[in-house]
Amino acid sequence: MTLGDWTVHAVESGYLWLDGGSMFGSVPKPLWSRTNPPDERNRIRLAMRCLLLVGHGRRVLVDVGLGDKLSEKLRDIYRVEDTPRLEQSLAALGLAPGDVTDVVLTHLHFDHAGGATARHAEGLRPRLPAARWYVQRRNWENAHAANLRERASYMPENYDALAEAGVLEFWDGPQQPWPGVEILTAEGHTRGQQLVRIEGGGRSVYFVADLIPTAAHVRIPYVMGYDMAAIETMQEKAALLARAVAEGGWICLEHDPETAFARPVAEGEDFGWAERVPASASTLAPSGTHGAG
Ligand SMILES: [Zn+2]
């Protein structure tokens, strides 16, 4: 997908399976299981899709998947699928890990930031060796004073080594770090989550992380049980979707196993999708023949 000076690629980094009830909060199972069928342990399959922005002399990655440091026990609990790895997906685009110049971490939950560090003989090191990393200060502070409900999702081994290596920068609130790139904040899922909007050539794409994790979550009341503040999520989601609809923008869905990008449309007081780009198509034709915008 091309937006002015930016080319945008979906970059897959494997899958994990999370409890379907937790993913859909108060939505009854007969509804969510139609689109997201659970396995024998009631888990649904979720992608860990990253977004790569190439332009202005930069190669910017948004989120990095869960990486390869999880224990066997947690790999079983989350039914982790390693294929494709982030390195494989970058290689398919002709990039080595050292080619990534910047990484925006939407938030520090393990399925978004676990891939930020890797174990080496000398200890934990940033996994993308040339990158600078960006997180909201509020989320960093939240991760280091994690409440009991979120504590299992915040693992210091995933991000403390970034600060120790001197490659982590903190952002306070909305930013415009590069031409056509806007950082938005959303507080309902976790405190200090940040989202990315890319604009160019009359088109826009939003990377919405856990604000709209799968295609089914386009419905305003479809809020994850994991969220800290359901009402805030609903307000933030409605505002973002209204803005995207008004400009004909696209949404990149980080966790949807089937759909990589979709274009929202208003449906009465709620929202739906006008158009979807399957994950396989976006992988095969990342430079965008999908007629976005
Ligand atoms: Zn999260």
PDB file of C-alpha atoms and ligand atoms in Angstrom:
ATOM      1  CA  MET A   1       0.000   0.000   0.000  1.00  0.00           C
ATOM      2  CA  THR A   2       1.505   3.325  -1.035  1.00  0.00           C
ATOM      3  CA  LEU A   3       0.647   6.582   0.724  1.00  0.00           C
ATOM      4  CA  GLY A   4       2.511   9.445  -0.867  1.00  0.00           C
ATOM      5  CA  ASP A   5       6.162   9.039   0.086  1.00  0.00           C
ATOM      6  CA  TRP A   6       5.459   6.070   2.363  1.00  0.00           C
ATOM      7  CA  THR A   7       5.095   2.425   1.424  1.00  0.00           C
ATOM      8  CA  VAL A   8       3.304   0.408   4.074  1.00  0.00           C
ATOM      9  CA  HIS A   9       3.670  -3.357   4.550  1.00  0.00           C
ATOM     10  CA  ALA A  10       1.940  -5.787   6.875  1.00  0.00           C
ATOM     11  CA  VAL A  11       4.673  -7.857   8.548  1.00  0.00           C
ATOM     12  CA  GLU A  12       3.532 -11.097  10.171  1.00  0.00           C
ATOM     13  CA  SER A  13       5.304 -12.355  13.311  1.00  0.00           C
ATOM     14  CA  GLY A  14       3.517 -15.597  14.149  1.00  0.00           C
ATOM     15  CA  TYR A  15       0.337 -16.369  16.066  1.00  0.00           C
ATOM     16  CA  LEU A  16      -0.872 -16.993  19.569  1.00  0.00           C
ATOM     17  CA  TRP A  17      -4.161 -18.282  20.945  1.00  0.00           C
ATOM     18  CA  LEU A  18      -5.968 -16.423  23.716  1.00  0.00           C
ATOM     19  CA  ASP A  19      -9.129 -17.200  25.634  1.00  0.00           C
ATOM     20  CA  GLY A  20     -12.098 -16.320  23.422  1.00  0.00           C
ATOM     21  CA  GLY A  21     -14.198 -15.099  26.336  1.00  0.00           C
ATOM     22  CA  SER A  22     -11.432 -12.744  27.466  1.00  0.00           C
ATOM     23  CA  MET A  23     -11.037 -11.424  23.923  1.00  0.00           C
ATOM     24  CA  PHE A  24     -14.731 -10.557  23.638  1.00  0.00           C
ATOM     25  CA  GLY A  25     -15.665  -9.421  27.153  1.00  0.00           C
ATOM     26  CA  SER A  26     -19.435  -9.304  27.562  1.00  0.00           C
ATOM     27  CA  VAL A  27     -20.203 -10.594  24.040  1.00  0.00           C
ATOM     28  CA  PRO A  28     -21.867 -14.043  24.274  1.00  0.00           C
ATOM     29  CA  LYS A  29     -19.930 -17.004  22.892  1.00  0.00           C
ATOM     30  CA  PRO A  30     -22.626 -17.930  20.308  1.00  0.00           C
ATOM     31  CA  LEU A  31     -21.892 -14.570  18.666  1.00  0.00           C
ATOM     32  CA  TRP A  32     -18.076 -14.407  18.767  1.00  0.00           C
ATOM     33  CA  SER A  33     -17.536 -18.103  18.028  1.00  0.00           C
ATOM     34  CA  ARG A  34     -19.122 -17.706  14.583  1.00  0.00           C
ATOM     35  CA  THR A  35     -16.280 -15.504  13.359  1.00  0.00           C
ATOM     36  CA  ASN A  36     -13.562 -16.711  15.721  1.00  0.00           C
ATOM     37  CA  PRO A  37     -13.981 -20.459  16.343  1.00  0.00           C
ATOM     38  CA  PRO A  38     -12.357 -21.621  19.615  1.00  0.00           C
ATOM     39  CA  ASP A  39     -10.143 -24.676  20.104  1.00  0.00           C
ATOM     40  CA  GLU A  40     -10.742 -27.364  22.756  1.00  0.00           C
ATOM     41  CA  ARG A  41      -9.360 -25.033  25.455  1.00  0.00           C
ATOM     42  CA  ASN A  42     -11.683 -22.188  24.359  1.00  0.00           C
ATOM     43  CA  ARG A  43      -8.835 -20.228  22.784  1.00  0.00           C
ATOM     44  CA  ILE A  44      -9.031 -18.314  19.494  1.00  0.00           C
ATOM     45  CA  ARG A  45      -6.240 -17.811  16.982  1.00  0.00           C
ATOM     46  CA  LEU A  46      -4.697 -14.356  16.840  1.00  0.00           C
ATOM     47  CA  ALA A  47      -2.087 -12.884  14.549  1.00  0.00           C
ATOM     48  CA  MET A  48       0.764 -10.698  15.771  1.00  0.00           C
ATOM     49  CA  ARG A  49       0.908  -8.455  12.723  1.00  0.00           C
ATOM     50  CA  CYS A  50       3.372  -5.591  12.663  1.00  0.00           C
ATOM     51  CA  LEU A  51       3.387  -2.649  10.292  1.00  0.00           C
ATOM     52  CA  LEU A  52       6.461  -1.522   8.374  1.00  0.00           C
ATOM     53  CA  LEU A  53       6.681   2.021   6.992  1.00  0.00           C
ATOM     54  CA  VAL A  54       9.326   2.641   4.365  1.00  0.00           C
ATOM     55  CA  GLY A  55      10.025   6.204   3.314  1.00  0.00           C
ATOM     56  CA  HIS A  56      11.879   9.429   4.133  1.00  0.00           C
ATOM     57  CA  GLY A  57      15.082   7.416   4.507  1.00  0.00           C
ATOM     58  CA  ARG A  58      13.555   5.384   7.348  1.00  0.00           C
ATOM     59  CA  ARG A  59      12.272   1.888   7.886  1.00  0.00           C
ATOM     60  CA  VAL A  60       9.870   2.154  10.808  1.00  0.00           C
ATOM     61  CA  LEU A  61       8.366  -0.930  12.414  1.00  0.00           C
ATOM     62  CA  VAL A  62       5.278  -0.742  14.612  1.00  0.00           C
ATOM     63  CA  ASP A  63       5.259  -3.513  17.251  1.00  0.00           C
ATOM     64  CA  VAL A  64       7.414  -6.651  17.129  1.00  0.00           C
ATOM     65  CA  GLY A  65       5.305  -9.650  18.203  1.00  0.00           C
ATOM     66  CA  LEU A  66       6.133 -11.821  21.213  1.00  0.00           C
ATOM     67  CA  GLY A  67       9.668 -12.872  20.243  1.00  0.00           C
ATOM     68  CA  ASP A  68      11.324 -16.089  21.375  1.00  0.00           C
ATOM     69  CA  LYS A  69      11.865 -15.817  25.136  1.00  0.00           C
ATOM     70  CA  LEU A  70       8.628 -17.296  26.470  1.00  0.00           C
ATOM     71  CA  SER A  71       8.929 -20.368  28.703  1.00  0.00           C
ATOM     72  CA  GLU A  72       7.636 -23.729  27.477  1.00  0.00           C
ATOM     73  CA  LYS A  73       4.800 -23.446  29.981  1.00  0.00           C
ATOM     74  CA  LEU A  74       3.650 -20.079  28.626  1.00  0.00           C
ATOM     75  CA  ARG A  75       4.154 -21.230  25.024  1.00  0.00           C
ATOM     76  CA  ASP A  76       1.707 -24.022  25.785  1.00  0.00           C
ATOM     77  CA  ILE A  77      -0.781 -21.757  27.567  1.00  0.00           C
ATOM     78  CA  TYR A  78      -0.763 -19.337  24.636  1.00  0.00           C
ATOM     79  CA  ARG A  79      -0.393 -22.053  21.940  1.00  0.00           C
ATOM     80  CA  VAL A  80       2.360 -20.037  20.259  1.00  0.00           C
ATOM     81  CA  GLU A  81       2.928 -20.515  16.513  1.00  0.00           C
ATOM     82  CA  ASP A  82       6.378 -19.240  15.530  1.00  0.00           C
ATOM     83  CA  THR A  83       5.845 -19.167  11.772  1.00  0.00           C
ATOM     84  CA  PRO A  84       6.495 -16.778  10.217  1.00  0.00           C
ATOM     85  CA  ARG A  85       9.077 -15.174  12.452  1.00  0.00           C
ATOM     86  CA  LEU A  86       9.615 -11.437  12.277  1.00  0.00           C
ATOM     87  CA  GLU A  87      13.062 -11.981  10.704  1.00  0.00           C
ATOM     88  CA  GLN A  88      11.519 -14.174   7.981  1.00  0.00           C
ATOM     89  CA  SER A  89       8.864 -11.609   7.162  1.00  0.00           C
ATOM     90  CA  LEU A  90      11.461  -8.833   6.991  1.00  0.00           C
ATOM     91  CA  ALA A  91      13.669 -11.015   4.768  1.00  0.00           C
ATOM     92  CA  ALA A  92      10.716 -11.552   2.410  1.00  0.00           C
ATOM     93  CA  LEU A  93      10.752  -7.759   1.956  1.00  0.00           C
ATOM     94  CA  GLY A  94      14.509  -7.782   1.377  1.00  0.00           C
ATOM     95  CA  LEU A  95      15.349  -6.425   4.833  1.00  0.00           C
ATOM     96  CA  ALA A  96      17.729  -7.609   7.553  1.00  0.00           C
ATOM     97  CA  PRO A  97      17.025  -6.902  11.250  1.00  0.00           C
ATOM     98  CA  GLY A  98      19.736  -4.222  11.166  1.00  0.00           C
ATOM     99  CA  ASP A  99      17.866  -2.333   8.442  1.00  0.00           C
ATOM    100  CA  VAL A 100      15.059  -1.263  10.781  1.00  0.00           C
ATOM    101  CA  THR A 101      15.784   2.323  11.867  1.00  0.00           C
ATOM    102  CA  ASP A 102      12.919   2.929  14.299  1.00  0.00           C
ATOM    103  CA  VAL A 103      10.384   0.889  16.267  1.00  0.00           C
ATOM    104  CA  VAL A 104       7.166   2.312  17.668  1.00  0.00           C
ATOM    105  CA  LEU A 105       5.902   0.086  20.480  1.00  0.00           C
ATOM    106  CA  THR A 106       2.152   0.587  20.871  1.00  0.00           C
ATOM    107  CA  HIS A 107       2.412  -0.684  24.457  1.00  0.00           C
ATOM    108  CA  LEU A 108       4.563  -3.098  26.422  1.00  0.00           C
ATOM    109  CA  HIS A 109       2.219  -6.116  26.730  1.00  0.00           C
ATOM    110  CA  PHE A 110       4.216  -9.241  25.847  1.00  0.00           C
ATOM    111  CA  ASP A 111       2.379 -10.010  22.593  1.00  0.00           C
ATOM    112  CA  HIS A 112       3.339  -6.552  21.234  1.00  0.00           C
ATOM    113  CA  ALA A 113       6.781  -5.919  22.740  1.00  0.00           C
ATOM    114  CA  GLY A 114       8.176  -9.363  23.620  1.00  0.00           C
ATOM    115  CA  GLY A 115      10.144  -9.398  20.372  1.00  0.00           C
ATOM    116  CA  ALA A 116      11.997  -6.212  21.352  1.00  0.00           C
ATOM    117  CA  THR A 117      14.761  -8.128  23.139  1.00  0.00           C
ATOM    118  CA  ALA A 118      16.599 -11.402  22.578  1.00  0.00           C
ATOM    119  CA  ARG A 119      18.884 -13.474  24.772  1.00  0.00           C
ATOM    120  CA  HIS A 120      22.569 -13.449  23.858  1.00  0.00           C
ATOM    121  CA  ALA A 121      25.594 -14.872  25.647  1.00  0.00           C
ATOM    122  CA  GLU A 122      26.139 -11.445  27.218  1.00  0.00           C
ATOM    123  CA  GLY A 123      22.502 -11.153  28.298  1.00  0.00           C
ATOM    124  CA  LEU A 124      19.385  -9.502  26.931  1.00  0.00           C
ATOM    125  CA  ARG A 125      19.969  -7.238  23.941  1.00  0.00           C
ATOM    126  CA  PRO A 126      17.712  -5.252  21.560  1.00  0.00           C
ATOM    127  CA  ARG A 127      16.626  -7.637  18.815  1.00  0.00           C
ATOM    128  CA  LEU A 128      16.835  -5.034  16.045  1.00  0.00           C
ATOM    129  CA  PRO A 129      20.403  -3.802  16.548  1.00  0.00           C
ATOM    130  CA  ALA A 130      20.283  -0.447  14.737  1.00  0.00           C
ATOM    131  CA  ALA A 131      16.843   0.756  15.807  1.00  0.00           C
ATOM    132  CA  ARG A 132      15.703   3.485  18.139  1.00  0.00           C
ATOM    133  CA  TRP A 133      12.610   2.522  20.111  1.00  0.00           C
ATOM    134  CA  TYR A 134       9.657   4.681  21.183  1.00  0.00           C
ATOM    135  CA  VAL A 135       7.029   4.129  23.861  1.00  0.00           C
ATOM    136  CA  GLN A 136       4.705   6.430  25.745  1.00  0.00           C
ATOM    137  CA  ARG A 137       6.225   7.387  29.084  1.00  0.00           C
ATOM    138  CA  ARG A 138       2.851   6.740  30.706  1.00  0.00           C
ATOM    139  CA  ASN A 139       2.877   3.157  29.469  1.00  0.00           C
ATOM    140  CA  TRP A 140       6.455   2.607  30.652  1.00  0.00           C
ATOM    141  CA  GLU A 141       5.492   3.840  34.109  1.00  0.00           C
ATOM    142  CA  ASN A 142       2.343   1.710  34.051  1.00  0.00           C
ATOM    143  CA  ALA A 143       4.401  -1.374  33.139  1.00  0.00           C
ATOM    144  CA  HIS A 144       6.807  -0.747  36.027  1.00  0.00           C
ATOM    145  CA  ALA A 145       4.027  -0.321  38.563  1.00  0.00           C
ATOM    146  CA  ALA A 146       1.738  -2.919  37.029  1.00  0.00           C
ATOM    147  CA  ASN A 147      -1.590  -3.513  38.716  1.00  0.00           C
ATOM    148  CA  LEU A 148      -2.482  -7.074  39.716  1.00  0.00           C
ATOM    149  CA  ARG A 149      -4.750  -7.598  36.719  1.00  0.00           C
ATOM    150  CA  GLU A 150      -2.175  -6.616  34.088  1.00  0.00           C
ATOM    151  CA  ARG A 151       0.947  -7.886  35.802  1.00  0.00           C
ATOM    152  CA  ALA A 152       1.119 -11.152  33.822  1.00  0.00           C
ATOM    153  CA  SER A 153       1.234  -9.189  30.543  1.00  0.00           C
ATOM    154  CA  TYR A 154       4.114  -6.876  31.522  1.00  0.00           C
ATOM    155  CA  MET A 155       7.445  -8.749  31.594  1.00  0.00           C
ATOM    156  CA  PRO A 156      10.519  -6.576  32.307  1.00  0.00           C
ATOM    157  CA  GLU A 157      12.817  -8.857  30.276  1.00  0.00           C
ATOM    158  CA  ASN A 158      10.984  -7.597  27.176  1.00  0.00           C
ATOM    159  CA  TYR A 159      11.927  -3.908  27.496  1.00  0.00           C
ATOM    160  CA  ASP A 160      14.285  -3.021  30.355  1.00  0.00           C
ATOM    161  CA  ALA A 161      17.274  -3.960  28.147  1.00  0.00           C
ATOM    162  CA  LEU A 162      16.215  -1.253  25.646  1.00  0.00           C
ATOM    163  CA  ALA A 163      16.617   1.434  28.289  1.00  0.00           C
ATOM    164  CA  GLU A 164      19.894  -0.096  29.508  1.00  0.00           C
ATOM    165  CA  ALA A 165      21.236  -0.023  25.940  1.00  0.00           C
ATOM    166  CA  GLY A 166      20.300   3.662  25.642  1.00  0.00           C
ATOM    167  CA  VAL A 167      18.086   3.145  22.593  1.00  0.00           C
ATOM    168  CA  LEU A 168      14.682   3.821  24.159  1.00  0.00           C
ATOM    169  CA  GLU A 169      12.925   7.179  23.902  1.00  0.00           C
ATOM    170  CA  PHE A 170       9.829   8.268  25.756  1.00  0.00           C
ATOM    171  CA  TRP A 171       6.991  10.168  24.157  1.00  0.00           C
ATOM    172  CA  ASP A 172       4.507  12.191  26.160  1.00  0.00           C
ATOM    173  CA  GLY A 173       1.153  12.210  24.388  1.00  0.00           C
ATOM    174  CA  PRO A 174       0.438  12.648  20.652  1.00  0.00           C
ATOM    175  CA  GLN A 175       3.427  13.152  18.331  1.00  0.00           C
ATOM    176  CA  GLN A 176       4.288  13.817  14.686  1.00  0.00           C
ATOM    177  CA  PRO A 177       7.678  12.114  14.512  1.00  0.00           C
ATOM    178  CA  TRP A 178       8.000  11.929  10.706  1.00  0.00           C
ATOM    179  CA  PRO A 179       6.217  13.666   7.819  1.00  0.00           C
ATOM    180  CA  GLY A 180       2.726  12.214   7.398  1.00  0.00           C
ATOM    181  CA  VAL A 181       2.995  10.058  10.543  1.00  0.00           C
ATOM    182  CA  GLU A 182       0.850  10.862  13.533  1.00  0.00           C
ATOM    183  CA  ILE A 183       0.989   9.153  16.924  1.00  0.00           C
ATOM    184  CA  LEU A 184      -2.348   9.012  18.768  1.00  0.00           C
ATOM    185  CA  THR A 185      -2.910   7.812  22.292  1.00  0.00           C
ATOM    186  CA  ALA A 186      -5.654   5.548  23.632  1.00  0.00           C
ATOM    187  CA  GLU A 187      -6.065   4.841  27.317  1.00  0.00           C
ATOM    188  CA  GLY A 188      -8.916   2.299  27.557  1.00  0.00           C
ATOM    189  CA  HIS A 189      -7.029  -0.937  26.870  1.00  0.00           C
ATOM    190  CA  THR A 190      -4.037  -0.041  29.011  1.00  0.00           C
ATOM    191  CA  ARG A 191      -2.673   3.288  30.193  1.00  0.00           C
ATOM    192  CA  GLY A 192      -0.474   4.938  27.580  1.00  0.00           C
ATOM    193  CA  GLN A 193      -1.227   2.823  24.526  1.00  0.00           C
ATOM    194  CA  GLN A 194      -0.203   4.612  21.309  1.00  0.00           C
ATOM    195  CA  LEU A 195      -1.595   4.148  17.800  1.00  0.00           C
ATOM    196  CA  VAL A 196      -0.142   5.194  14.443  1.00  0.00           C
ATOM    197  CA  ARG A 197      -1.789   7.048  11.565  1.00  0.00           C
ATOM    198  CA  ILE A 198       0.006   7.364   8.219  1.00  0.00           C
ATOM    199  CA  GLU A 199      -1.225   9.809   5.620  1.00  0.00           C
ATOM    200  CA  GLY A 200      -0.068  10.543   2.098  1.00  0.00           C
ATOM    201  CA  GLY A 201      -1.285  10.786  -1.469  1.00  0.00           C
ATOM    202  CA  GLY A 202      -4.851  11.340  -0.283  1.00  0.00           C
ATOM    203  CA  ARG A 203      -4.896   8.054   1.655  1.00  0.00           C
ATOM    204  CA  SER A 204      -4.610   7.120   5.298  1.00  0.00           C
ATOM    205  CA  VAL A 205      -3.922   3.939   7.278  1.00  0.00           C
ATOM    206  CA  TYR A 206      -4.360   3.483  11.012  1.00  0.00           C
ATOM    207  CA  PHE A 207      -2.490   0.876  13.044  1.00  0.00           C
ATOM    208  CA  VAL A 208      -4.877   0.443  15.949  1.00  0.00           C
ATOM    209  CA  ALA A 209      -3.215  -2.283  18.082  1.00  0.00           C
ATOM    210  CA  ASP A 210      -5.540  -3.392  20.890  1.00  0.00           C
ATOM    211  CA  LEU A 211      -8.138  -0.666  20.320  1.00  0.00           C
ATOM    212  CA  ILE A 212      -9.635  -2.857  17.531  1.00  0.00           C
ATOM    213  CA  PRO A 213      -7.729  -6.143  17.790  1.00  0.00           C
ATOM    214  CA  THR A 214      -9.728  -8.189  15.250  1.00  0.00           C
ATOM    215  CA  ALA A 215     -12.263  -7.454  12.514  1.00  0.00           C
ATOM    216  CA  ALA A 216     -15.104  -8.528  14.822  1.00  0.00           C
ATOM    217  CA  HIS A 217     -14.131  -5.781  17.291  1.00  0.00           C
ATOM    218  CA  VAL A 218     -15.268  -3.098  14.835  1.00  0.00           C
ATOM    219  CA  ARG A 219     -18.589  -3.168  16.727  1.00  0.00           C
ATOM    220  CA  ILE A 220     -18.394  -0.526  19.447  1.00  0.00           C
ATOM    221  CA  PRO A 221     -19.663  -2.768  22.306  1.00  0.00           C
ATOM    222  CA  TYR A 222     -17.202  -5.548  21.368  1.00  0.00           C
ATOM    223  CA  VAL A 223     -14.618  -4.668  24.021  1.00  0.00           C
ATOM    224  CA  MET A 224     -12.034  -7.083  25.355  1.00  0.00           C
ATOM    225  CA  GLY A 225     -12.364  -8.381  28.896  1.00  0.00           C
ATOM    226  CA  TYR A 226      -8.664  -7.549  29.221  1.00  0.00           C
ATOM    227  CA  ASP A 227      -9.302  -3.793  28.911  1.00  0.00           C
ATOM    228  CA  MET A 228      -8.768  -1.577  31.918  1.00  0.00           C
ATOM    229  CA  ALA A 229     -11.593   0.825  31.018  1.00  0.00           C
ATOM    230  CA  ALA A 230     -14.328  -0.412  28.683  1.00  0.00           C
ATOM    231  CA  ILE A 231     -16.143   2.935  28.429  1.00  0.00           C
ATOM    232  CA  GLU A 232     -12.942   4.713  27.382  1.00  0.00           C
ATOM    233  CA  THR A 233     -12.247   2.037  24.768  1.00  0.00           C
ATOM    234  CA  MET A 234     -15.731   2.480  23.296  1.00  0.00           C
ATOM    235  CA  GLN A 235     -15.338   6.265  23.108  1.00  0.00           C
ATOM    236  CA  GLU A 236     -11.852   6.055  21.605  1.00  0.00           C
ATOM    237  CA  LYS A 237     -12.942   3.421  19.079  1.00  0.00           C
ATOM    238  CA  ALA A 238     -16.001   5.407  17.961  1.00  0.00           C
ATOM    239  CA  ALA A 239     -13.924   8.578  17.509  1.00  0.00           C
ATOM    240  CA  LEU A 240     -11.183   6.821  15.544  1.00  0.00           C
ATOM    241  CA  LEU A 241     -13.610   4.933  13.294  1.00  0.00           C
ATOM    242  CA  ALA A 242     -15.629   8.086  12.611  1.00  0.00           C
ATOM    243  CA  ARG A 243     -12.454   9.872  11.548  1.00  0.00           C
ATOM    244  CA  ALA A 244     -11.353   6.957   9.361  1.00  0.00           C
ATOM    245  CA  VAL A 245     -14.784   6.684   7.714  1.00  0.00           C
ATOM    246  CA  ALA A 246     -14.855  10.430   6.996  1.00  0.00           C
ATOM    247  CA  GLU A 247     -11.546  10.249   5.129  1.00  0.00           C
ATOM    248  CA  GLY A 248     -12.005   6.816   3.516  1.00  0.00           C
ATOM    249  CA  GLY A 249      -9.083   5.517   5.557  1.00  0.00           C
ATOM    250  CA  TRP A 250      -7.909   1.960   6.143  1.00  0.00           C
ATOM    251  CA  ILE A 251      -7.368   0.106   9.411  1.00  0.00           C
ATOM    252  CA  CYS A 252      -4.547  -2.402   9.944  1.00  0.00           C
ATOM    253  CA  LEU A 253      -5.770  -5.141  12.310  1.00  0.00           C
ATOM    254  CA  GLU A 254      -2.865  -6.421  14.408  1.00  0.00           C
ATOM    255  CA  HIS A 255      -4.500  -9.540  15.808  1.00  0.00           C
ATOM    256  CA  ASP A 256      -6.938 -10.686  13.108  1.00  0.00           C
ATOM    257  CA  PRO A 257      -5.697 -13.991  11.645  1.00  0.00           C
ATOM    258  CA  GLU A 258      -7.567 -13.547   8.341  1.00  0.00           C
ATOM    259  CA  THR A 259      -7.813  -9.825   7.608  1.00  0.00           C
ATOM    260  CA  ALA A 260      -4.771  -7.559   7.495  1.00  0.00           C
ATOM    261  CA  PHE A 261      -6.426  -4.310   6.379  1.00  0.00           C
ATOM    262  CA  ALA A 262     -10.058  -3.251   6.269  1.00  0.00           C
ATOM    263  CA  ARG A 263     -11.934  -0.082   5.407  1.00  0.00           C
ATOM    264  CA  PRO A 264     -14.630   0.885   7.927  1.00  0.00           C
ATOM    265  CA  VAL A 265     -18.104   2.164   7.145  1.00  0.00           C
ATOM    266  CA  ALA A 266     -20.793   3.647   9.414  1.00  0.00           C
ATOM    267  CA  GLU A 267     -23.758   1.347  10.072  1.00  0.00           C
ATOM    268  CA  GLY A 268     -26.404   3.266  12.003  1.00  0.00           C
ATOM    269  CA  GLU A 269     -24.898   4.150  15.385  1.00  0.00           C
ATOM    270  CA  ASP A 270     -22.223   1.495  14.952  1.00  0.00           C
ATOM    271  CA  PHE A 271     -19.582   0.515  12.403  1.00  0.00           C
ATOM    272  CA  GLY A 272     -18.815  -2.333  10.024  1.00  0.00           C
ATOM    273  CA  TRP A 273     -16.413  -3.024   7.153  1.00  0.00           C
ATOM    274  CA  ALA A 274     -16.884  -1.912   3.566  1.00  0.00           C
ATOM    275  CA  GLU A 275     -13.842  -3.783   2.239  1.00  0.00           C
ATOM    276  CA  ARG A 276     -11.221  -6.227   3.529  1.00  0.00           C
ATOM    277  CA  VAL A 277      -7.735  -7.235   2.413  1.00  0.00           C
ATOM    278  CA  PRO A 278      -6.896 -10.813   3.461  1.00  0.00           C
ATOM    279  CA  ALA A 279      -3.637 -11.421   5.306  1.00  0.00           C
ATOM    280  CA  SER A 280      -2.344 -13.709   2.565  1.00  0.00           C
ATOM    281  CA  ALA A 281      -2.971 -11.118  -0.141  1.00  0.00           C
ATOM    282  CA  SER A 282      -1.205  -8.413   1.824  1.00  0.00           C
ATOM    283  CA  THR A 283       1.740 -10.746   2.318  1.00  0.00           C
ATOM    284  CA  LEU A 284       1.919 -11.680  -1.357  1.00  0.00           C
ATOM    285  CA  ALA A 285       1.408  -8.178  -2.708  1.00  0.00           C
ATOM    286  CA  PRO A 286       2.606  -5.878   0.022  1.00  0.00           C
ATOM    287  CA  SER A 287       3.286  -2.909  -2.206  1.00  0.00           C
ATOM    288  CA  GLY A 288      -0.374  -2.465  -2.726  1.00  0.00           C
ATOM    289  CA  THR A 289      -2.552  -3.217  -5.691  1.00  0.00           C
ATOM    290  CA  HIS A 290      -5.570  -3.146  -3.450  1.00  0.00           C
ATOM    291  CA  GLY A 291      -6.865   0.266  -4.428  1.00  0.00           C
ATOM    292  CA  ALA A 292      -6.770   1.770  -0.985  1.00  0.00           C
ATOM    293  CA  GLY A 293      -8.500   5.114  -0.563  1.00  0.00           C
TER     294      GLY A 293
HETATM  295 ZN    ZN B   1      -2.426  -5.315  24.957  1.00  0.00          ZN
END
